[in-house]
GROMACS .gro file of C-alpha atoms in nm:
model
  338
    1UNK     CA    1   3.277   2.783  -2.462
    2UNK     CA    2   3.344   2.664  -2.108
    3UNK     CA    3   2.913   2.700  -2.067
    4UNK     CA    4   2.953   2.444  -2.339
    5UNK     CA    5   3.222   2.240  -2.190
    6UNK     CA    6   3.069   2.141  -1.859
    7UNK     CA    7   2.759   2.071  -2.070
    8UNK     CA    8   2.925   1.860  -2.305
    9UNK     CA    9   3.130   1.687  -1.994
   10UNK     CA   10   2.820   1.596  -1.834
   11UNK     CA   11   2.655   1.463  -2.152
   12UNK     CA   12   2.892   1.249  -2.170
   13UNK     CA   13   2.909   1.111  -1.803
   14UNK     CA   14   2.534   1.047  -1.855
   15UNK     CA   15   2.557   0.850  -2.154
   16UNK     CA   16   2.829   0.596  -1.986
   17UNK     CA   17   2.578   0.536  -1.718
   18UNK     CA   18   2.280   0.323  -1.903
   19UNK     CA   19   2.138   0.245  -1.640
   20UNK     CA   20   2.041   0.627  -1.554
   21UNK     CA   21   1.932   0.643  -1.928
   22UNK     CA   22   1.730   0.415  -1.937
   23UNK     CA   23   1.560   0.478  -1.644
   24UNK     CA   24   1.499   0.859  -1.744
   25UNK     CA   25   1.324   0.733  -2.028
   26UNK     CA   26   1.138   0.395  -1.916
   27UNK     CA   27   0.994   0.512  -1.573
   28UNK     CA   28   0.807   0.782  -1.635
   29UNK     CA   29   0.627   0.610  -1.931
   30UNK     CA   30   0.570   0.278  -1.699
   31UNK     CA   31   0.451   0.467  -1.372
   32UNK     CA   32   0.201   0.692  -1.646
   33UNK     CA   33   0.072   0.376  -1.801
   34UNK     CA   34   0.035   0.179  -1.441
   35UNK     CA   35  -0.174   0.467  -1.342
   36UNK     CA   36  -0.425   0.487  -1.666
   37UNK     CA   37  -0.451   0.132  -1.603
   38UNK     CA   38  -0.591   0.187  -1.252
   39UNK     CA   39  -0.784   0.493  -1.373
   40UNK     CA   40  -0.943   0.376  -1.624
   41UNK     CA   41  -1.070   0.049  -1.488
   42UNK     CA   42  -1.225   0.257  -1.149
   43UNK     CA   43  -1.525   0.124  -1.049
   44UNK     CA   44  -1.872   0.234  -1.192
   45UNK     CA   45  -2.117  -0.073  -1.093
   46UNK     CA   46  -2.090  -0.166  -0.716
   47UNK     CA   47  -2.165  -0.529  -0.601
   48UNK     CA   48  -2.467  -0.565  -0.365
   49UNK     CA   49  -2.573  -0.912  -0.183
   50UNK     CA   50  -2.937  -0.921  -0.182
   51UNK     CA   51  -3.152  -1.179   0.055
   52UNK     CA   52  -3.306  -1.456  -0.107
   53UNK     CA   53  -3.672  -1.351   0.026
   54UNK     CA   54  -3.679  -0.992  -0.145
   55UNK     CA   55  -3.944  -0.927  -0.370
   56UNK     CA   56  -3.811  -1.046  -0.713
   57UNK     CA   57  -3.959  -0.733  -0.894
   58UNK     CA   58  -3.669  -0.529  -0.676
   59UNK     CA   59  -3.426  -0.810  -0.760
   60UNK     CA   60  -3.519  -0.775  -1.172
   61UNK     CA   61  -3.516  -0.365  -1.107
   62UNK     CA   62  -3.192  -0.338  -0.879
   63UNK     CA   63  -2.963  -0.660  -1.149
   64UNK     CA   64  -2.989  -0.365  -1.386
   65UNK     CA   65  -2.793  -0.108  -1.251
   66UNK     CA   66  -2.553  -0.333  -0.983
   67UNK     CA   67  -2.411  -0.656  -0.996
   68UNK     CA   68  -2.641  -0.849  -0.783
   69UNK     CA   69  -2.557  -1.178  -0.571
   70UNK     CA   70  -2.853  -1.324  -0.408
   71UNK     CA   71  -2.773  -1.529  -0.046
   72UNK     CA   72  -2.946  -1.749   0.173
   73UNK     CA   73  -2.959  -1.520   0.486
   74UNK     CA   74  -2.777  -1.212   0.651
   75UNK     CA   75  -2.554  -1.423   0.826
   76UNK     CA   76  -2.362  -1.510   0.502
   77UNK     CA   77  -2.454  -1.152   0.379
   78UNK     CA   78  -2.302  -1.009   0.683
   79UNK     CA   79  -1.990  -1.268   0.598
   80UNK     CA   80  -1.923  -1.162   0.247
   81UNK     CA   81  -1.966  -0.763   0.383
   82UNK     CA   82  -1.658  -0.853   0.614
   83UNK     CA   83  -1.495  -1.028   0.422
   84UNK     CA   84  -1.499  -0.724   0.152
   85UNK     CA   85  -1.634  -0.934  -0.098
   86UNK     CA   86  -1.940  -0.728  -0.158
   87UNK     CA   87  -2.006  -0.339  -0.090
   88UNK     CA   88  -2.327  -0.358   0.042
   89UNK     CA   89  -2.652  -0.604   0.115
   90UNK     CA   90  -3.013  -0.564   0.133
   91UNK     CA   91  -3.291  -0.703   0.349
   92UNK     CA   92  -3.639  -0.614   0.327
   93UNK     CA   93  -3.818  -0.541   0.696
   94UNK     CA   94  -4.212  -0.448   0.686
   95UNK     CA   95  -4.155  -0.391   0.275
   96UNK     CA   96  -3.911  -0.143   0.338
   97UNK     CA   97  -3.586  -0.195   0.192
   98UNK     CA   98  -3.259  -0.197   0.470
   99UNK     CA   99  -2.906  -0.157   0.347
  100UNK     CA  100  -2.577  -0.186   0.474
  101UNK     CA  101  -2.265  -0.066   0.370
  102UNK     CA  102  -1.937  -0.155   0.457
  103UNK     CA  103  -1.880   0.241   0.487
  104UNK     CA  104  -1.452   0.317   0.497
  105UNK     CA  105  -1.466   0.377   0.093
  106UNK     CA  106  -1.667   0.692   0.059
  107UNK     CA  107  -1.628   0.663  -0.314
  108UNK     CA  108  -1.783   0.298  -0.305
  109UNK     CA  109  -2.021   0.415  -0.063
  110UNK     CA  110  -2.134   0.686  -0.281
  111UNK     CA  111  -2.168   0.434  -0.554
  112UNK     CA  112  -2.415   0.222  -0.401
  113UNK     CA  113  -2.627   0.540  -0.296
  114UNK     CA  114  -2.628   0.677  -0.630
  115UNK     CA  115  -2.719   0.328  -0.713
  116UNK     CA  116  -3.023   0.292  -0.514
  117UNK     CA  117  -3.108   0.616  -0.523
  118UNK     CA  118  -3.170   0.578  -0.945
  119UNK     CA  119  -3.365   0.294  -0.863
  120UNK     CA  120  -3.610   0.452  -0.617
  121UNK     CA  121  -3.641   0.718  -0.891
  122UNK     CA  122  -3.720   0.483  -1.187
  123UNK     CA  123  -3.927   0.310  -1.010
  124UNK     CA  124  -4.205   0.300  -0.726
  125UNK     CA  125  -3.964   0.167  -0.486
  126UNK     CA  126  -3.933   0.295  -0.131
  127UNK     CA  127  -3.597   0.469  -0.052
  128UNK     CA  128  -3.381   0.269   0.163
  129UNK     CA  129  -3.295   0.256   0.552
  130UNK     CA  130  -2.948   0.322   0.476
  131UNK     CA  131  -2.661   0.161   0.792
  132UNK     CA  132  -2.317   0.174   0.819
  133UNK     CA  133  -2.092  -0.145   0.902
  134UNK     CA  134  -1.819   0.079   0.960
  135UNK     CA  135  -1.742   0.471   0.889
  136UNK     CA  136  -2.059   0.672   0.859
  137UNK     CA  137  -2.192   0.904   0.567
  138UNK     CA  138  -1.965   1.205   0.661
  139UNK     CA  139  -1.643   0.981   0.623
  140UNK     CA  140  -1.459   1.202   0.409
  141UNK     CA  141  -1.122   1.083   0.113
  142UNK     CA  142  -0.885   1.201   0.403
  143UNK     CA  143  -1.041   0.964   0.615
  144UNK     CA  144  -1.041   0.696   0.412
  145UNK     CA  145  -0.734   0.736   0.290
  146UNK     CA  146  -0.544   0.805   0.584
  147UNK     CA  147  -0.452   0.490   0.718
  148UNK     CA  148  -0.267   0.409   0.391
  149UNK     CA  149  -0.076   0.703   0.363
  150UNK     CA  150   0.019   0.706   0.703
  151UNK     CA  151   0.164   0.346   0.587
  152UNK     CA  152   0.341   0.475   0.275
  153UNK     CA  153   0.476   0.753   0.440
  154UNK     CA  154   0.674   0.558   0.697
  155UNK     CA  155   0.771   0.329   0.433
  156UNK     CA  156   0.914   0.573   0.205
  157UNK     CA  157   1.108   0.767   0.415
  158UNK     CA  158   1.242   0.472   0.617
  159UNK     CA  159   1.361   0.354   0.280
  160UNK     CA  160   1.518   0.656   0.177
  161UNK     CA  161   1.709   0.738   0.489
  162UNK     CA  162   1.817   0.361   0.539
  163UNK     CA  163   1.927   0.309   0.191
  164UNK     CA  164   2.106   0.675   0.197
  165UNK     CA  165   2.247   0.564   0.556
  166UNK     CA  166   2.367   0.251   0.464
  167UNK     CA  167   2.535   0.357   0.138
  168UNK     CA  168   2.694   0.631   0.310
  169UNK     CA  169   2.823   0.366   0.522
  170UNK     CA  170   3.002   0.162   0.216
  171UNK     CA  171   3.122   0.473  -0.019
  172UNK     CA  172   3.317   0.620   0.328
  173UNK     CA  173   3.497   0.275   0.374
  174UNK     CA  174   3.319   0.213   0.690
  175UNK     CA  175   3.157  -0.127   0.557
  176UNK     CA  176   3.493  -0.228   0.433
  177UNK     CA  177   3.646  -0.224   0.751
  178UNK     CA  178   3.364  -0.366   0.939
  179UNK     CA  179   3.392  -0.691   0.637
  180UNK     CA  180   3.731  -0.707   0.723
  181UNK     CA  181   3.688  -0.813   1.067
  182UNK     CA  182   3.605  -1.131   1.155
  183UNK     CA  183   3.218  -1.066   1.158
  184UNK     CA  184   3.003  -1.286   0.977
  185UNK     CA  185   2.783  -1.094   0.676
  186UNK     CA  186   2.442  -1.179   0.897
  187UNK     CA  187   2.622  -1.001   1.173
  188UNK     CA  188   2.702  -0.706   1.018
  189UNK     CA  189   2.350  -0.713   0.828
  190UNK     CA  190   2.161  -0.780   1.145
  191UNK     CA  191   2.380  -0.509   1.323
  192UNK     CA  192   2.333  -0.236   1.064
  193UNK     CA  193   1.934  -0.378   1.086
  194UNK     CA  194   1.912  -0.330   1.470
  195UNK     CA  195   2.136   0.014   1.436
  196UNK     CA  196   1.892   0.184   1.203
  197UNK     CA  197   1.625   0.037   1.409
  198UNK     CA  198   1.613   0.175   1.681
  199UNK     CA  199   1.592   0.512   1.470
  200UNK     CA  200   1.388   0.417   1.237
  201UNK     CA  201   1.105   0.295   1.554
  202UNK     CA  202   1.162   0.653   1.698
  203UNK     CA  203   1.042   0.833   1.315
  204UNK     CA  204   0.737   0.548   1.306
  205UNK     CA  205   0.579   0.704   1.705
  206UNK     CA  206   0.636   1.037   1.584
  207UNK     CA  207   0.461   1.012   1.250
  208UNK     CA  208   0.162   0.754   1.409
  209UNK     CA  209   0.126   0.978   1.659
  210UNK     CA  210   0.110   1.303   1.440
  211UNK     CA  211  -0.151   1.114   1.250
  212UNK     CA  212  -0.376   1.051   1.495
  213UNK     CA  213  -0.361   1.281   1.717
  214UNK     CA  214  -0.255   1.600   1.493
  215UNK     CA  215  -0.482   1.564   1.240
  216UNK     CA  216  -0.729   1.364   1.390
  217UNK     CA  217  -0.770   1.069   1.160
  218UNK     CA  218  -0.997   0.768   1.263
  219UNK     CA  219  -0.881   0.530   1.491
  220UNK     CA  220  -1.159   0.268   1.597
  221UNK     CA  221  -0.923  -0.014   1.665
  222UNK     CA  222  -0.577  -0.034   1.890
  223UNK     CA  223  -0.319   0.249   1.842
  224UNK     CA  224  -0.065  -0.006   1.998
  225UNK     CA  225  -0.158  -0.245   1.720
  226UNK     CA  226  -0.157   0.024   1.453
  227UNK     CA  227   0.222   0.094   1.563
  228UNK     CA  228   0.294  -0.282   1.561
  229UNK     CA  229   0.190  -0.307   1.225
  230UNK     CA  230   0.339   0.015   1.101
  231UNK     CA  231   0.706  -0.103   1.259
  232UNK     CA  232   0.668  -0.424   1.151
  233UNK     CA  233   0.599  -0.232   0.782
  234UNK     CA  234   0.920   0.002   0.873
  235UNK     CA  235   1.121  -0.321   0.940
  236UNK     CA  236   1.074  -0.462   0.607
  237UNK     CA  237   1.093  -0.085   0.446
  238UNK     CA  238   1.429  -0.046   0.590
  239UNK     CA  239   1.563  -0.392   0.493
  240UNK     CA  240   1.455  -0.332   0.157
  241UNK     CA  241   1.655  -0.001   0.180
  242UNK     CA  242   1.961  -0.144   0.311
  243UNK     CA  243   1.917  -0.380  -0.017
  244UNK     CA  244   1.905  -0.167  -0.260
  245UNK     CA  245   2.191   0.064  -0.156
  246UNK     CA  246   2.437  -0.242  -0.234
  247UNK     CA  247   2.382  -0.223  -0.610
  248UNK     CA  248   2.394   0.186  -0.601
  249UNK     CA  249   2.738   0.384  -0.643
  250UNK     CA  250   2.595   0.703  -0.525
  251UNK     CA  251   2.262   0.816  -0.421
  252UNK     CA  252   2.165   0.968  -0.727
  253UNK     CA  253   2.144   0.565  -0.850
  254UNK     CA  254   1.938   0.508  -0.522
  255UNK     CA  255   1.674   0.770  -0.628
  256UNK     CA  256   1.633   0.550  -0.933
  257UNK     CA  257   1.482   0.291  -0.816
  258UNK     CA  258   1.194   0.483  -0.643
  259UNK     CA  259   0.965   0.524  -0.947
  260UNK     CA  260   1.017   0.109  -1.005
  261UNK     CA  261   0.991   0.034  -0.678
  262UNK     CA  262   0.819   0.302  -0.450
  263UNK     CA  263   0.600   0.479  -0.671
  264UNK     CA  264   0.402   0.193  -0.765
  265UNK     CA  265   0.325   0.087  -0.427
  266UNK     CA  266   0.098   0.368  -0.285
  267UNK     CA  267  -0.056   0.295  -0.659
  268UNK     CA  268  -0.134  -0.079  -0.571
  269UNK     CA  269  -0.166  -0.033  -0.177
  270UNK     CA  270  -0.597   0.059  -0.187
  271UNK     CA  271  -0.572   0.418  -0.276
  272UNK     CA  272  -0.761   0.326  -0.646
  273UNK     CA  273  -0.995   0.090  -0.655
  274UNK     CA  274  -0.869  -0.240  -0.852
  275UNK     CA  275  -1.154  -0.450  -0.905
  276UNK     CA  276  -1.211  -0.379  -1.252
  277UNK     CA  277  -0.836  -0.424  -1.332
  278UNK     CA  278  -0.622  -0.593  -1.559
  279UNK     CA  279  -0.544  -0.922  -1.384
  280UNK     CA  280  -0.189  -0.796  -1.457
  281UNK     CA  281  -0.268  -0.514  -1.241
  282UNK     CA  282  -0.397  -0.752  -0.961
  283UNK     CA  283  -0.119  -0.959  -0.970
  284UNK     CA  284   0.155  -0.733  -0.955
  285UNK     CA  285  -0.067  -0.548  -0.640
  286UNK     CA  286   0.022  -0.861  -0.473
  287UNK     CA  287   0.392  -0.852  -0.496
  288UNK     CA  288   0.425  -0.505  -0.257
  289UNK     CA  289   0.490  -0.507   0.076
  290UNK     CA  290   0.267  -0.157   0.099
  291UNK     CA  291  -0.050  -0.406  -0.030
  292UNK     CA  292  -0.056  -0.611   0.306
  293UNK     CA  293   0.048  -0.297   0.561
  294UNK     CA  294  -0.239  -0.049   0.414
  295UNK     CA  295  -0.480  -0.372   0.432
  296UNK     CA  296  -0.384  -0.397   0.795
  297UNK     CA  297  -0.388  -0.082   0.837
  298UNK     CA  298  -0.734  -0.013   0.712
  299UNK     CA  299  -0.888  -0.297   0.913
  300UNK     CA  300  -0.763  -0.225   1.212
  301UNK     CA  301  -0.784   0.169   1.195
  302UNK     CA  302  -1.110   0.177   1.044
  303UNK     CA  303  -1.307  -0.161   1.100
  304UNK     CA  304  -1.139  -0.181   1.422
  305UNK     CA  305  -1.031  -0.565   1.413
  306UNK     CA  306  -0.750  -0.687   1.598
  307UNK     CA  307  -0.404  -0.785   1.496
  308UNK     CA  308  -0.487  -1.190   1.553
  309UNK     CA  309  -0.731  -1.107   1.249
  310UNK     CA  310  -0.488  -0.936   1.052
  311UNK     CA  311  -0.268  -1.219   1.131
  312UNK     CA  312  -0.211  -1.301   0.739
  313UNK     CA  313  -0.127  -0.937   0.627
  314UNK     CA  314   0.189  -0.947   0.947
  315UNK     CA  315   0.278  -1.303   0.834
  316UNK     CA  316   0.345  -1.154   0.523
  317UNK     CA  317   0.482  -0.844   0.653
  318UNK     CA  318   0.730  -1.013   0.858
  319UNK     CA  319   0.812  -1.299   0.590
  320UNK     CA  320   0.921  -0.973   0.336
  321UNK     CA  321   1.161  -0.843   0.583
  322UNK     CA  322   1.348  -1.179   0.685
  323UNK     CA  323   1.362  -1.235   0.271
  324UNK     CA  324   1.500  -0.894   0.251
  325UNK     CA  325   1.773  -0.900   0.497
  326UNK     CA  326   1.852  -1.275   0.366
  327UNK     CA  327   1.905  -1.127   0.019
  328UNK     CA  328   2.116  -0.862   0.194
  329UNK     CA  329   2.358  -1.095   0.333
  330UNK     CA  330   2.373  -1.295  -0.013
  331UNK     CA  331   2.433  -0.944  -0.150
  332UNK     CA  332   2.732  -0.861   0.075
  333UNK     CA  333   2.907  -1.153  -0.108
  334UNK     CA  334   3.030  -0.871  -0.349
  335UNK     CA  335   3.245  -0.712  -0.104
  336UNK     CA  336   3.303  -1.024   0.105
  337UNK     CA  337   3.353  -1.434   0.043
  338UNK     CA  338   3.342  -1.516   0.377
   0.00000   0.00000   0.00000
């Protein structure tokens, strides 16, 4: 009977908190159905730029198997490569077909090779030259991969701990005191932001550096603008933790919003290929912060641009974590008019 008690005691604290109800029940069925939505829609025909002066019996053979986009030159092939509009091109020098790949997917690269190799079997068509834009044939999922988990990483645990911290901070009274002093809400957001900061900067070195140099993942660009990026992607992670802690009691209600709003960011970041998509899907990849780091990321790490050519991604970045410390003041208004 008192087995039965307890149970029936905490059946009933559970079913005065909806909010933990529904969430028991909603996000496991939304996070399952986000990711058959990616799954299903992988990628199975790869998208090859081909110059206008190849033979057009290749063109006719290779439109069958890969969605083919004929250009004026390599220049704008080269362009669209970049640009990661396309996964490979083709040029023909001395009749011999030359393609390059982009080469930091090794599931798209793959693709295309499979690709070209069916066509070189179905037909008399000479194998390829294959070249690599960037990575190289032995570039492995790790590798590939790396740069955006490195990201995720630092953003979920920067979350965790700041949202923990910070609600820590308002269920011992601390907060209250601090909003009864004459301290203006930015203040005390911006001081709490700084606080964590500096903690929060120490975790980012120590995982970026455990990265690279522990388990030796590629780094062809800067590894000072790799840890720019990833603090400027801890800086918005730990605003949006600080958020979120002001509409939890306890951390229990924390951990609830992971799977709605953690989960489905290493989902939409560039871990599955979205091309083929709903245009739901591609939407709401646009809305996470974790989108524009692990695109940073990538290009820098792997393609080894600099940050004035990720400029957009930090602009972005940066504009997330001024929003989110801006909602954080407006939030404070529950505990403090003034």
């Amino acid at each position: 009977m008192r087995v039965l008690s307890i149970a029936k005691r905490l059946i009933k604290q559970l079913r005065g908190d909806k909010r933990s109800i529904a969430l028991m029940f909603v996000a496991p069925v939304f996070v399952m159905y986000l990711l058959s939505s990616i799954l299903n829609s992988a990628a199975t025909t790869p998208n090859i730029d081909v110059i206008s002066s190849t033979p057009a019996t290749y063109v006719t053979k290779l439109q069958s198997l890969a969605n083919v986009n004929l250009v004026a030159n390599e220049v704008t092939a080269l362009k669209n490569l970049n640009d990661k509009t396309t996964d490979a091109y083709i040029i023909f020098d001395d009749n011999i077909p030359r393609i390059t790949l982009d080469g930091v997917d090794p599931t798209i690269t793959s693709l295309v090779i499979k690709t070209l190799n069916k066509l070189s079997t179905n037909s008399s068509s000479q194998k390829p030259n294959i070249n690599f834009l960037h990575g190289s044939m032995d570039m492995g999922a790790f590798d590939s991969m790396a740069p955006i988990l490195m990201g995720f990483f630092i953003f979920f645990f920067v979350f965790l701990i700041a949202g923990v911290a910070f609600l820590r901070e308002r269920i011992s009274g601390t907060l209250d005191r601090i909003l009864a002093s004459p301290l203006k809400r930015w203040e005390i957001v911006l001081g709490y932001f700084l606080g964590f900061g500096a903690f929060v900067a120490i975790q980012t070195v120590i995982l970026q550096v455990f990265s690279v140099y522990g388990l030796n993942v590629p780094m062809v660009g800067s590894f000072w603008a790799v840890l720019a990026i990833n603090l400027i992607l801890a800086s918005g992670s730990l605003a949006l933790g600080t958020l979120l802690s002001a509409f939890a009691r306890n951390e229990f209600q924390l951990f609830q919003f992971i799977p709605l709003v953690i989960v489905p960011q290493i989902m939409f970041s560039g871990i599955f290929d979205l091309r083929n998509s709903p245009t739901w899907a591609k939407i709401l990849s646009k809305i996470f912060p974790m989108t524009y780091g692990a695109n940073a990321l990538k290009d820098v790490m792997l393609r080894g641009k600099s940050l004035l050519e990720v400029k957009y991604d930090l602009i972005i970045l940066i504009g997330y974590a001024l929003l989110f410390l801006i909602l954080n003041t407006l939030a404070l208004k529950k505990y403090r008019k003034a």
